[in-house]
Coordinates of C-alpha atoms in Angstrom, one line a residue:
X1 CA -15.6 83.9 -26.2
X2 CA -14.4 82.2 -29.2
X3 CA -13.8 85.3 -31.0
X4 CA -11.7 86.9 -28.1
X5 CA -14.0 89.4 -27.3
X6 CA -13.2 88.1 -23.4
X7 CA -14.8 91.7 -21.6
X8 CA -18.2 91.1 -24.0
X9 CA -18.1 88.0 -23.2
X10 CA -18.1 88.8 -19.6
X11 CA -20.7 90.7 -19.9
X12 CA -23.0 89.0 -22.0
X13 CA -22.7 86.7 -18.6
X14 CA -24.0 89.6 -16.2
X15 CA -26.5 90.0 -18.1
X16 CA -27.7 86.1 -18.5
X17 CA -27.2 85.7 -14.2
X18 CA -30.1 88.3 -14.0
X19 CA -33.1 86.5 -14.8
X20 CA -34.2 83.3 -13.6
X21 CA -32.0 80.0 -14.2
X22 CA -32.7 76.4 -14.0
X23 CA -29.4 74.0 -12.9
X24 CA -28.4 73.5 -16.4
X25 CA -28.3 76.8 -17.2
X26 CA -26.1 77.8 -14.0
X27 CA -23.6 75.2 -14.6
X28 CA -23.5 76.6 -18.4
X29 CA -22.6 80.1 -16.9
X30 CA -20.1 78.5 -14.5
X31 CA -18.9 76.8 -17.3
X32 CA -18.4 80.1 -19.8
X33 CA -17.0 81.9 -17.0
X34 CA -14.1 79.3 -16.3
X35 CA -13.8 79.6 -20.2
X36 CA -12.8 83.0 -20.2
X37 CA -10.6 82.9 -17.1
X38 CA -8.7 79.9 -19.3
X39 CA -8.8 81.8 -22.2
X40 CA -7.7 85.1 -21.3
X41 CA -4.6 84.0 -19.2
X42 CA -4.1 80.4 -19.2
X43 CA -3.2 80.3 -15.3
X44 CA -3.8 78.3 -12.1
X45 CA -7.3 79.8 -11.4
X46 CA -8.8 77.9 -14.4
X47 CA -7.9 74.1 -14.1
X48 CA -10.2 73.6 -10.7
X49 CA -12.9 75.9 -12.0
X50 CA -13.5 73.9 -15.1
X51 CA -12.7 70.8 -12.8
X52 CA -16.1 71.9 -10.8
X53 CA -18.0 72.6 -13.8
X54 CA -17.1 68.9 -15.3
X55 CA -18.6 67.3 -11.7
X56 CA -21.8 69.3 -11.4
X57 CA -22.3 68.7 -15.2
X58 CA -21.9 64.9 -15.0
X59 CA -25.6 63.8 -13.7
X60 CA -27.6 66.7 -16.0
X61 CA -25.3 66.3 -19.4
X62 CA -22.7 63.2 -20.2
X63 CA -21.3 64.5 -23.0
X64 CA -21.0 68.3 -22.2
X65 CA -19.5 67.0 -18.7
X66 CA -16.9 64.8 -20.8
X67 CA -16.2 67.9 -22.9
X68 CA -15.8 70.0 -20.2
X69 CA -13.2 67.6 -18.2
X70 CA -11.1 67.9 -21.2
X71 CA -11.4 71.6 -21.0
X72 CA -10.1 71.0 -17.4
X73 CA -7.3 68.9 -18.4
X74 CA -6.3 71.2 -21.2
X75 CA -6.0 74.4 -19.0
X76 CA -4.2 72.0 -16.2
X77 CA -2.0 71.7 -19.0
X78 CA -1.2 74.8 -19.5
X79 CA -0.7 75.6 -15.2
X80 CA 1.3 72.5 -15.0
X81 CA 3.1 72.9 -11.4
X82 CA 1.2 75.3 -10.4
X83 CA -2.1 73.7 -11.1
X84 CA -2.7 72.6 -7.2
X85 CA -5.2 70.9 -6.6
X86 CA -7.0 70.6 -10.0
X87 CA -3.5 69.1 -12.0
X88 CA -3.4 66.9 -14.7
X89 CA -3.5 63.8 -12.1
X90 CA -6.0 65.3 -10.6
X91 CA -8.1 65.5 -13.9
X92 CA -6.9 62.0 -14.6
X93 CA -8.5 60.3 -12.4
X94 CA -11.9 61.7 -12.3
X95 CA -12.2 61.1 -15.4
X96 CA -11.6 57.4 -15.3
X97 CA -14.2 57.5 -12.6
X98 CA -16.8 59.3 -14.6
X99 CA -18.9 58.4 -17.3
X100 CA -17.7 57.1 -20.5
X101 CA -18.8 58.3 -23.7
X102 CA -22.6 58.1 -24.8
X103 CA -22.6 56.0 -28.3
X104 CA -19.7 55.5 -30.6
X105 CA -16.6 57.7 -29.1
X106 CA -15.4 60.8 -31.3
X107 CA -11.5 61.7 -31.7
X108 CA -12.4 64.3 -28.5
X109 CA -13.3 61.3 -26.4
X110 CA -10.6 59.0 -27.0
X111 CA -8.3 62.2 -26.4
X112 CA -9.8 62.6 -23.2
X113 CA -9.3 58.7 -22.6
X114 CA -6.1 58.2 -23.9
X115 CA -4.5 61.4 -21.8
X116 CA -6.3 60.6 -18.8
X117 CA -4.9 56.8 -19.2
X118 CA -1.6 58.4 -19.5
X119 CA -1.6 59.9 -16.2
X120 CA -3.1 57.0 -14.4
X121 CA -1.7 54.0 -16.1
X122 CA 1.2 55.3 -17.8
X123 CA 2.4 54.9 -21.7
X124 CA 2.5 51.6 -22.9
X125 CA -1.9 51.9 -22.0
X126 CA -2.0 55.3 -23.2
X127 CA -0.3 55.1 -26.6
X128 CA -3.2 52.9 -28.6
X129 CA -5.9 55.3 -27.3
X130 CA -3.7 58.2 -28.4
X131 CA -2.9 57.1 -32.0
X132 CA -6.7 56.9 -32.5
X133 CA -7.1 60.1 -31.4
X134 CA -4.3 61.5 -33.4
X135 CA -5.5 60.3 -36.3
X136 CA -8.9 61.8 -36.1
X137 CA -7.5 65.1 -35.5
X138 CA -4.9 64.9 -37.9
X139 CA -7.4 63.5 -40.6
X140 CA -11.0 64.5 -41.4
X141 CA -12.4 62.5 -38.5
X142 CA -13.0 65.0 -36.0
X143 CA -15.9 68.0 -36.3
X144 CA -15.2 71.2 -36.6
X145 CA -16.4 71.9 -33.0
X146 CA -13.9 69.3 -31.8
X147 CA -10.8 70.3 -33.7
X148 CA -11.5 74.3 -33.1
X149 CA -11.6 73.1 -28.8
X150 CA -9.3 70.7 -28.8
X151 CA -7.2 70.6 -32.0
X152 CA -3.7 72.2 -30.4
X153 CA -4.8 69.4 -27.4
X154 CA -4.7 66.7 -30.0
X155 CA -0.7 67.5 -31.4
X156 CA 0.4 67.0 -27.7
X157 CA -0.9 63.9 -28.1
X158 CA 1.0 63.4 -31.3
X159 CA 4.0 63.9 -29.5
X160 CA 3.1 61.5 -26.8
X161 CA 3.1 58.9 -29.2
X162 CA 5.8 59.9 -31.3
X163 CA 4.6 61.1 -34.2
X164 CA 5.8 64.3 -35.9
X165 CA 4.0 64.3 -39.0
X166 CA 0.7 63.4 -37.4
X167 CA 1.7 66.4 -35.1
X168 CA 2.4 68.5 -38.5
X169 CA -0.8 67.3 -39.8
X170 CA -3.2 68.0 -36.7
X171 CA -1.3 71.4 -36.5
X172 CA -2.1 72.5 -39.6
X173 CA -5.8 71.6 -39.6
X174 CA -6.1 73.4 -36.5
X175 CA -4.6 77.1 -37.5
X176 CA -7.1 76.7 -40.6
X177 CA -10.2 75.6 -38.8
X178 CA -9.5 78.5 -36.1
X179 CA -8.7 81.3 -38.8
X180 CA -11.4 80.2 -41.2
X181 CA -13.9 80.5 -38.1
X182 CA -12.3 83.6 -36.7
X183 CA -11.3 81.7 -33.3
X184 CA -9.0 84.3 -32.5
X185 CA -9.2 83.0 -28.4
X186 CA -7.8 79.1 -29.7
X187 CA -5.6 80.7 -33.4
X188 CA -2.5 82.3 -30.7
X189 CA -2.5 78.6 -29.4
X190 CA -2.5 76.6 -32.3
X191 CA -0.1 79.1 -34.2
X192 CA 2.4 78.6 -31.2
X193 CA 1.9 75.1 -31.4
X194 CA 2.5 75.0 -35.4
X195 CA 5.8 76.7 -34.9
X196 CA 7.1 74.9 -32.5
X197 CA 6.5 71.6 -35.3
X198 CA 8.2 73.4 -37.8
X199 CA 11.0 74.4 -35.9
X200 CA 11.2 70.6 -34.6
X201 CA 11.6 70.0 -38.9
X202 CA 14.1 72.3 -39.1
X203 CA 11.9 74.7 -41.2
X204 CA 13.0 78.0 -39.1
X205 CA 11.6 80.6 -41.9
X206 CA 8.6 79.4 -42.1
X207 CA 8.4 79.3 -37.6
X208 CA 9.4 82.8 -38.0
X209 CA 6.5 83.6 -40.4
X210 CA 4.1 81.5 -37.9
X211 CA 5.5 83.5 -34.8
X212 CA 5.2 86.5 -36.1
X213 CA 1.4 85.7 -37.1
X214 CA 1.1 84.3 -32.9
X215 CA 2.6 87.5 -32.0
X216 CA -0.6 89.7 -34.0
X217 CA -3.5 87.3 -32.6
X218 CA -2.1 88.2 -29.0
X219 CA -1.8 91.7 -29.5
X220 CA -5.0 91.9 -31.0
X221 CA -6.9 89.4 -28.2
X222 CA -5.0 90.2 -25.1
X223 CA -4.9 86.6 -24.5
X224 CA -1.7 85.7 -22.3
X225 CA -0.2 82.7 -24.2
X226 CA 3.6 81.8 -23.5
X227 CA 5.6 82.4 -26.2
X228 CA 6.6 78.5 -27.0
X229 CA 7.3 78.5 -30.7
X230 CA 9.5 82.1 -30.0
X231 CA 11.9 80.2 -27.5
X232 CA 12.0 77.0 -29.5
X233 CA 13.3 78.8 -32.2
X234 CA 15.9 80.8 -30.5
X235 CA 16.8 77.8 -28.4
X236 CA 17.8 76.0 -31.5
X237 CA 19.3 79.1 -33.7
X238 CA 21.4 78.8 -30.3
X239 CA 22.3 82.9 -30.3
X240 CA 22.7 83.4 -26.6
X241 CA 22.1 86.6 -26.7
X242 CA 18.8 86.5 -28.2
X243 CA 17.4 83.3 -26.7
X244 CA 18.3 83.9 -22.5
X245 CA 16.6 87.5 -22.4
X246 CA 13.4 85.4 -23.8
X247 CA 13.7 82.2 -21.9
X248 CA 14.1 84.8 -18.2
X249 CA 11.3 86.5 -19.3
X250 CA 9.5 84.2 -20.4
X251 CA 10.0 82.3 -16.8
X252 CA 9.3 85.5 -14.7
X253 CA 5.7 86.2 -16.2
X254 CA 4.9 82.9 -16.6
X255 CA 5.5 82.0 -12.8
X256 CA 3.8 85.1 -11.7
X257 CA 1.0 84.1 -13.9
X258 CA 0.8 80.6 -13.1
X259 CA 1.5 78.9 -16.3
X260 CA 3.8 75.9 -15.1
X261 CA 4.5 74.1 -18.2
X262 CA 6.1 77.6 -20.1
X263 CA 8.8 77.2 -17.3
X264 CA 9.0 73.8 -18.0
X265 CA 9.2 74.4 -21.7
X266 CA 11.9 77.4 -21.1
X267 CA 13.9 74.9 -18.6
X268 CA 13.8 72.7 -21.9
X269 CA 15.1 75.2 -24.1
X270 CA 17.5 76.9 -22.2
X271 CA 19.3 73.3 -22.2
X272 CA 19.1 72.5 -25.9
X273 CA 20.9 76.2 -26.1
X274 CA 23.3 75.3 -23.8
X275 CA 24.3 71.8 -25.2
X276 CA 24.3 73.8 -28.5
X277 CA 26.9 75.8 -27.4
X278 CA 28.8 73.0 -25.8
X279 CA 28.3 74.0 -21.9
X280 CA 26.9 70.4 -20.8
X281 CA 27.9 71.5 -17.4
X282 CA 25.4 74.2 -17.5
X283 CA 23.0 72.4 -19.5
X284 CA 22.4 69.7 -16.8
X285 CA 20.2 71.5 -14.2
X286 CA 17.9 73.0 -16.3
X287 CA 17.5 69.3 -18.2
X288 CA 16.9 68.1 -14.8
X289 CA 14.2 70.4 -13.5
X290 CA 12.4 70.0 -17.3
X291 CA 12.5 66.2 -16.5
X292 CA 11.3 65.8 -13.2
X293 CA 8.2 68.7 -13.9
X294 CA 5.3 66.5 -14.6
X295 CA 7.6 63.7 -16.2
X296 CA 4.7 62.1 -18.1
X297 CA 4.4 64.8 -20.7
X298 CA 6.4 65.4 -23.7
X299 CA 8.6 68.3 -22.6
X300 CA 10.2 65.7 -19.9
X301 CA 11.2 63.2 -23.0
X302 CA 12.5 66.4 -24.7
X303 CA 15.3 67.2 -21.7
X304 CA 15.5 63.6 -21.4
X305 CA 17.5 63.4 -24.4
X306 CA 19.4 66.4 -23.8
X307 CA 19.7 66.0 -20.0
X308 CA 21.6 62.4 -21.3
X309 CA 24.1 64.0 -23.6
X310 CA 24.6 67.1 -21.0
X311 CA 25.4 64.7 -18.6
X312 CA 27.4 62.0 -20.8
X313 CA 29.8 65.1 -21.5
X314 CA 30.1 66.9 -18.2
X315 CA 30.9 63.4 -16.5
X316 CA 27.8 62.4 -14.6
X317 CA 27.5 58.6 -16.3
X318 CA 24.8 57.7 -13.6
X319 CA 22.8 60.1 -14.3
X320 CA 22.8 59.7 -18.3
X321 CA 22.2 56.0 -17.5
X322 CA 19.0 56.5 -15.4
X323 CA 17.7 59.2 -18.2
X324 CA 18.5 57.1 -20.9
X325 CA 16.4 54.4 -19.0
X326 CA 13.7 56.8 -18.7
X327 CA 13.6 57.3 -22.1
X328 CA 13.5 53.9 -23.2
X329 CA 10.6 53.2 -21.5
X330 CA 8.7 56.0 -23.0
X331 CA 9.5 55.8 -26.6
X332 CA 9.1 51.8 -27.1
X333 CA 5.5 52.2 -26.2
X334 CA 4.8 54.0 -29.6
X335 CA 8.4 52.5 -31.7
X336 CA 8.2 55.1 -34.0
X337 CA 12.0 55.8 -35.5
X338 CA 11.7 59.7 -33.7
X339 CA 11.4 58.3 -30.9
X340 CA 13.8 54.7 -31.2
X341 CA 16.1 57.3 -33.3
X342 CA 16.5 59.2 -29.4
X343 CA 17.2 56.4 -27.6
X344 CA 19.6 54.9 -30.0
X345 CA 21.4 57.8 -29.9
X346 CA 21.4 58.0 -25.9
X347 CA 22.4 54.9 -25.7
X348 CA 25.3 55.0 -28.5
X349 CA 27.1 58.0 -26.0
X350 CA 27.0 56.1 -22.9
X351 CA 28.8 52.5 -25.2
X352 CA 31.9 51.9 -26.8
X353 CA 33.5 50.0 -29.5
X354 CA 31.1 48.4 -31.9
X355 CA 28.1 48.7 -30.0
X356 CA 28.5 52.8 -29.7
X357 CA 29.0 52.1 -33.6
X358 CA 26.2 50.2 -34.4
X359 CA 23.8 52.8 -32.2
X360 CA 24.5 55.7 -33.8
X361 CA 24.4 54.5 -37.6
X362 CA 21.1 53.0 -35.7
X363 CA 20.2 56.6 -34.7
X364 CA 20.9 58.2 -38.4
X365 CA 18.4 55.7 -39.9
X366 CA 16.0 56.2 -38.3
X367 CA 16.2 59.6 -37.7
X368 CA 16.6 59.9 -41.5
X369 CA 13.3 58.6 -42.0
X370 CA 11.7 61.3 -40.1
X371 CA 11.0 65.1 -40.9
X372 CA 13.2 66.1 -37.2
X373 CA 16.4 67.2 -39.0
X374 CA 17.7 69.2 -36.2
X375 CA 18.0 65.7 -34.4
X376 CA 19.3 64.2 -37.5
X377 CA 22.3 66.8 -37.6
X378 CA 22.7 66.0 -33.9
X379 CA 23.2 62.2 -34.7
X380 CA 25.7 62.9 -36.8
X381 CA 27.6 65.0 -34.6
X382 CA 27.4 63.0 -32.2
X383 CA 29.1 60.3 -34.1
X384 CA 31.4 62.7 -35.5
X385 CA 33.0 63.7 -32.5
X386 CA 32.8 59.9 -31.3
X387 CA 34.6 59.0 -34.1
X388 CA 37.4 61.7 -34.0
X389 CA 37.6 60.4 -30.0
X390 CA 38.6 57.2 -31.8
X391 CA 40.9 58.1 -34.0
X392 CA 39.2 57.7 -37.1
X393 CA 39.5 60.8 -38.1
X394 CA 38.5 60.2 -42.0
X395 CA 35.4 59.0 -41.2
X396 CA 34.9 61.7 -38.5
X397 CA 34.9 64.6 -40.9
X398 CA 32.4 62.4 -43.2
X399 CA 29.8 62.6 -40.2
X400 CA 30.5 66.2 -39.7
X401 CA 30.7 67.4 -42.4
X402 CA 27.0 66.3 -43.0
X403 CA 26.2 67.7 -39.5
X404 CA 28.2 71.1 -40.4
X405 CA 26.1 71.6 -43.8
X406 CA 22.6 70.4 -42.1
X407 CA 22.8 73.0 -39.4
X408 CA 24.2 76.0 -41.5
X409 CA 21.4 75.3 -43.7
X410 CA 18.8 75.0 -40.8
X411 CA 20.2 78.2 -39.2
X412 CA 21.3 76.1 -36.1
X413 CA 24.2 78.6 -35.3
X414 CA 25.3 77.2 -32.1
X415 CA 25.4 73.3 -33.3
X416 CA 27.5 74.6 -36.6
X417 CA 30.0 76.2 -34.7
X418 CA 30.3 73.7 -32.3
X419 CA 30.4 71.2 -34.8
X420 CA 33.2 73.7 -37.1
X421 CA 35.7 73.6 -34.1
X422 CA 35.1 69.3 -34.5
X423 CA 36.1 69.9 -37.8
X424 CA 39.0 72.0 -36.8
X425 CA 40.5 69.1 -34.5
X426 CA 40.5 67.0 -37.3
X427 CA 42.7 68.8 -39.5
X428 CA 40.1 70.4 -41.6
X429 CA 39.6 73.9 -42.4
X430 CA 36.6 75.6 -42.2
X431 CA 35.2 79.1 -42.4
X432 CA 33.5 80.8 -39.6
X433 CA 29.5 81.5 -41.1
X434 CA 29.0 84.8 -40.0
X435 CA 25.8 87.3 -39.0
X436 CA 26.0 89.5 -41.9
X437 CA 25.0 86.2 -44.0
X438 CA 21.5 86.0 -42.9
X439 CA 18.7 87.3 -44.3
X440 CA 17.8 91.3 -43.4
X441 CA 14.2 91.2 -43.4
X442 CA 12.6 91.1 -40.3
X443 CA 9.9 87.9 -39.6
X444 CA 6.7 90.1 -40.1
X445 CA 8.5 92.1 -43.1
X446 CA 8.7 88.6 -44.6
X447 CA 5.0 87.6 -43.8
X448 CA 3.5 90.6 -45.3
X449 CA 5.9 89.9 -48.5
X450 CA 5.2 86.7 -48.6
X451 CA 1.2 87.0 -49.1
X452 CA 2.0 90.3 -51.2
X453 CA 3.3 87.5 -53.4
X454 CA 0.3 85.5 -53.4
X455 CA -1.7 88.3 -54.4
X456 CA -3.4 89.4 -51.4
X457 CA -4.4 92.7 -51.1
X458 CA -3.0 95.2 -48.5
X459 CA -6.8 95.5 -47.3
X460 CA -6.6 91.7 -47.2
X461 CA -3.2 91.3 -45.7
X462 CA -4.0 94.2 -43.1
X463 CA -7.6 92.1 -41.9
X464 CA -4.9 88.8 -41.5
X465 CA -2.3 90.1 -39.5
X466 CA -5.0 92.9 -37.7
X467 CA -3.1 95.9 -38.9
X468 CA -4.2 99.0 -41.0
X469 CA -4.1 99.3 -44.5
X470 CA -1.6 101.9 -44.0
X471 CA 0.2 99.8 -42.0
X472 CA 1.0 97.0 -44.3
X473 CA 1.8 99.5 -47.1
X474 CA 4.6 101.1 -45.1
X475 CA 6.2 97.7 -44.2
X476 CA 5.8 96.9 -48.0
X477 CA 7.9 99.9 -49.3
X478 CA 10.3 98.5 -46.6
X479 CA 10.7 95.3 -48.2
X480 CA 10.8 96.8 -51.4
X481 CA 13.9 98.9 -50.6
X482 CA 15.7 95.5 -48.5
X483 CA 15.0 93.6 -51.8
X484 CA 16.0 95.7 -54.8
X485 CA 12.4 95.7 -56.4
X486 CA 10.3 98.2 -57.1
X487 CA 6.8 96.0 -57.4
X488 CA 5.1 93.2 -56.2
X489 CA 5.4 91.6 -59.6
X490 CA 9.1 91.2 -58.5
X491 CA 8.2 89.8 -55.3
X492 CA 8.1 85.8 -55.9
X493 CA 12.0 86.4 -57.8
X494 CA 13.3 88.4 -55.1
X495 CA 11.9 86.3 -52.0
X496 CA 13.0 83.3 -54.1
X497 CA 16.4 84.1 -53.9
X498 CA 16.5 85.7 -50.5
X499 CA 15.5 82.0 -49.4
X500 CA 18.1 80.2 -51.6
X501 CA 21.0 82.2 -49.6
X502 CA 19.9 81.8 -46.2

């Protein structure tokens, strides 16, 4: 199972059912067999076959029952609206009716506490219980075991709470746990998961290389994982063209599937595109249906903040009051300065005078103290264009000019441009970045050159990425020709200043 080897697997079952098993045994096959359905397509049909497995395991096995209601939580995750009648509330609360943990709780049980706390009590009793847990995940608290089950699980969390570099932290440990065991079933998720941090930092080479390594694991497992870290990074490039083919397919197979929180996630992004481009108008019903789809989760706070600027600018006040609001309340549970940063900044477009001031220099420091740059270039927009609404147009082109260099650097077409014709209205003159000035190699062309460089083999390389030998060597000679070089002792030069000019 763990492996991805979902029709062996299967079998292996079959074979198991035939001979003569006692009640612990049964519920162990139930158990594996939910397993795979979860694994394999990450649906509805999972969340209330784990759900049963969790109840009839609760008088023979505390622990495994425990384990397996966070199994069910975790795949009702994943169905989100579509879950029925095995959702996350649902998971919630027979949890807080079952059993609590035998002995000292591990990071796994306090994540099963603290999400289930979230659902039933909301944040502020949520948030302590999930900063423990975060930290076990993100540290070297939690086994092996747990982090290889549960490690993607525990960077939700992370979010919950506000915490991007414990998120970072618990993401990394969990793509090396699952590759160093050859997890290939849990390494799709977890690589998904670790772009979608990076992109949040504003690191989009480095998403790309991490998509493109998702992208293999699927192909090579079948598994149907949403492509999360893909959209999040062409939501915030902000190419239209690129981003809406993904976000309506992405929407189409993952609402025939049953995977409810991959529409959420794709309402999410289509909105941050939109806003990036500077159609608020369009930007506000998507934001709304990403808010009001399980609103206790992370995605929800995401369109939050954009459902609040979308709405400041398209003239819906009353809205943007009510999300802002909203907002509030979640983030002040945690007060870390990603989250305060947000609100600060909602609340600096819906004031005036000093007090819209005061908010958005608010916003920038905080925000500054965080890795989230893409929200950091935001900020300053934001207050740019305040400021140029002002009149102060001298300290408008400060502000974005910050904003203009942040974004071009990050790759956030969409927010540069938007933030270019800013600069335009102040007097300023700016030149139009075009396409031809990104990089030509292609994300997988750059992963396979990018361990070239560290000296892996094409055998090696080819095992990683689960392509031939042959393979790997043809897209080498590609990335020879795109570079200019002729070996891979010129690699490290040539990728080195391929990076500096994107």
């Amino acid at each position: 199972l763990q492996a991805g080897e979902f029709d062996t697997a299967v079998g292996l079952l079959d074979a198991a059912e035939g001979g003569t098993l006692d009640d612990f045994q049964r519920a162990e096959v139930d158990l594996l067999r939910a397993e795979v359905a979860y694994s394999l397509r990450r649906g509805s049909d999972a969340p209330p076959l784990l759900l049963r497995a969790a109840k009839t395991l609760e008088p023979l096995d505390v622990k495994r029952a425990r384990e397996t209601y966070l199994d069910a939580w975790s795949a009702a995750l994943f169905a989100g609206r579509f879950a029925g009648d095995a959702s996350m509330h649902d998971v919630s609360r027979e949890v807080r009716a079952a059993p609590g943990p035998v002995g000292e709780p591990r990071p796994a049980d306090l994540l099963l506490d603290g999400l289930a706390l979230l659902f039933t009590e909301g944040h502020p009793a949520a948030a302590p219980v999930l900063e423990r847990a975060v930290a076990g995940f993100a540290g070297a608290v939690a086994s092996v075991e747990e982090v290889l089950r549960w490690g993607w699980l525990a960077t939700v969390a992370a979010e919950v709470v506000w915490d991007h570099e414990a998120f970072l932290a618990a993401s990394r440990r969990a793509v090396d746990v699952a590759r160093a065991s050859g997890a290939l079933a849990v390494l799709a998720v977890n690589l998904n998961i670790a772009t979608q941090g990076v992109v949040l930092a504003g690191d989009f080479a480095k998403a790309s290389l991490l998509m493109a390594d998702a992208e293999a694991v699927v192909e090579a497992t079948g598994a149907r994982v949403a492509p999360y870290g893909a959209m999040a990074l062409a939501g915030f490039k902000g190419v239209e063209a690129e981003a809406s083919p993904l976000i309506d397919t992405t929407v189409e197979k993952a609402t025939a599937g049953g995977q409810g929180t991959a529409v959420q996630y794709a309402c999410w992004v289509r909105s941050v595109l939109f806003n990036g481009l500077g159609r608020y108008g369009e930007a506000v019903e998507p934001a709304r249906s990403a808010v009001d789809d399980t609103p206790e989760m992370i995605t929800s706070d995401r369109a939050l903040s954009e459902l609040i600027e979308a709405a400041a600018r398209s003239g819906q006040p009353a809205l943007a009051s009510s999300g802002a609001q909203r907002l509030a309340e979640h983030v002040r549970a945690s007060a870390t300065d990603w989250g305060l940063g947000l609100e600060a900044r909602a609340r600096a477009l819906l004031s005036e005078g000093e007090t819209a001031d005061r908010l958005y220099r608010e916003a920038i420091e905080r925000l500054s103290r965080t890795q989230v740059r893409p929200e950091l270039g935001r900020a300053h927009l934001l207050y740019g264009e305040w400021l140029r609404r002002e009149g102060r147009r001298v300290h408008a082109r400060e502000q974005l000019h910050v904003a203009h260099q942040m974004f071009t650097k990050i790759g956030m077409e969409a927010f540069a441009e938007r933030t270019r014709i800013e600069l335009v209205a102040t007097g300023e003159k700016v030149r139009t970045r075009t396409v031809e000035t990104r990089d030509d190699l292609t994300a997988q062309e750059r992963q396979i050159a990018g361990l070239a460089r560290d000296r892996l083999s094409n055998g090696e390389i080819a095992a990683r990425l689960f392509l031939s030998p042959r393979t790997v060597e043809w897209h080498l000679r590609k990335v020879f020709t795109k570079l200019g070089i002729r070996s891979r002792r010129e690699l490290a030069k040539a990728l080195d200043s391929s990076e500096s000019r994107r």
